[in-house]
XYZ file of C-alpha atoms in Angstrom:
96
model
C 133.932 50.215 -57.537
C 136.157 49.184 -60.313
C 135.331 47.823 -63.711
C 136.209 44.291 -62.819
C 133.801 44.223 -59.863
C 131.064 41.637 -60.280
C 128.505 43.130 -57.965
C 124.890 43.537 -59.019
C 125.343 47.156 -60.093
C 125.252 48.067 -63.760
C 128.516 48.955 -65.308
C 128.588 51.804 -67.827
C 131.343 52.172 -70.366
C 131.893 54.772 -73.024
C 132.187 53.237 -76.473
C 133.789 55.293 -79.176
C 133.327 54.792 -82.895
C 136.876 55.753 -83.731
C 135.805 59.141 -85.094
C 136.299 62.267 -83.059
C 133.530 64.187 -84.789
C 130.532 62.600 -86.433
C 128.801 64.993 -88.796
C 125.490 64.074 -90.312
C 124.826 65.058 -93.901
C 122.525 68.045 -94.253
C 119.013 67.421 -95.480
C 117.946 69.462 -98.484
C 114.389 70.172 -99.443
C 113.446 68.976 -102.899
C 111.602 71.591 -104.845
C 109.000 70.601 -107.334
C 109.667 71.781 -110.861
C 106.876 72.502 -113.260
C 106.636 70.006 -116.094
C 105.424 72.639 -118.542
C 108.353 74.517 -120.017
C 108.249 77.364 -122.455
C 110.408 76.626 -125.490
C 110.872 78.813 -128.499
C 109.692 77.395 -131.823
C 112.116 74.722 -133.066
C 113.868 74.766 -129.677
C 111.746 72.298 -127.745
C 112.823 69.059 -126.185
C 114.119 66.675 -128.835
C 114.246 69.372 -131.506
C 117.007 69.046 -134.036
C 119.329 71.981 -134.408
C 120.506 71.344 -137.939
C 119.147 74.721 -139.144
C 118.514 73.330 -142.624
C 122.101 72.171 -143.025
C 120.942 68.951 -144.682
C 119.787 70.893 -147.713
C 123.080 72.816 -147.891
C 125.119 69.612 -147.571
C 123.153 67.997 -150.385
C 123.803 71.009 -152.631
C 127.520 71.009 -151.788
C 127.792 67.297 -152.553
C 126.075 67.840 -155.886
C 128.618 70.555 -156.722
C 131.489 68.248 -155.849
C 130.150 65.519 -158.095
C 129.824 67.913 -161.030
C 133.181 69.631 -160.563
C 135.255 66.534 -159.832
C 136.591 64.885 -162.994
C 136.622 61.148 -163.324
C 139.819 59.140 -163.016
C 139.878 58.392 -166.741
C 139.643 62.099 -167.573
C 142.489 62.871 -165.198
C 144.685 60.206 -166.795
C 143.960 61.514 -170.287
C 144.708 65.095 -169.209
C 148.008 64.006 -167.653
C 148.984 62.123 -170.813
C 148.221 65.192 -172.929
C 150.274 67.379 -170.585
C 153.162 64.899 -170.741
C 153.106 65.008 -174.543
C 153.236 68.825 -174.445
C 156.209 68.786 -172.055
C 158.053 66.247 -174.171
C 157.452 68.352 -177.280
C 158.833 71.425 -175.542
C 161.963 69.592 -174.477
C 162.392 68.131 -177.960
C 162.566 64.631 -176.628
C 161.988 62.012 -179.274
C 161.177 58.460 -178.284
C 161.610 55.550 -180.572
C 158.747 53.125 -180.427
C 159.387 49.563 -181.629
């Protein structure tokens, strides 16, 4: 019988999905991991790793504040240096 025959017999057809090969994804077993972990001191979860850098940064900032001259001091030093250079070059300015 042909496909178009309307007799009482069941008609079977092969339906394809459009894919030649259908591969199912492999199933992996999930392994349970222990919640208790051994961490070294100061190396646990959430531990900071600054290694006391905060103290060193504070000391370095204090050194910078002591060693750095103020703007007024820098201006005065530059004026004094300018006067020395002018004296060496024997430049005389007339001030009104």
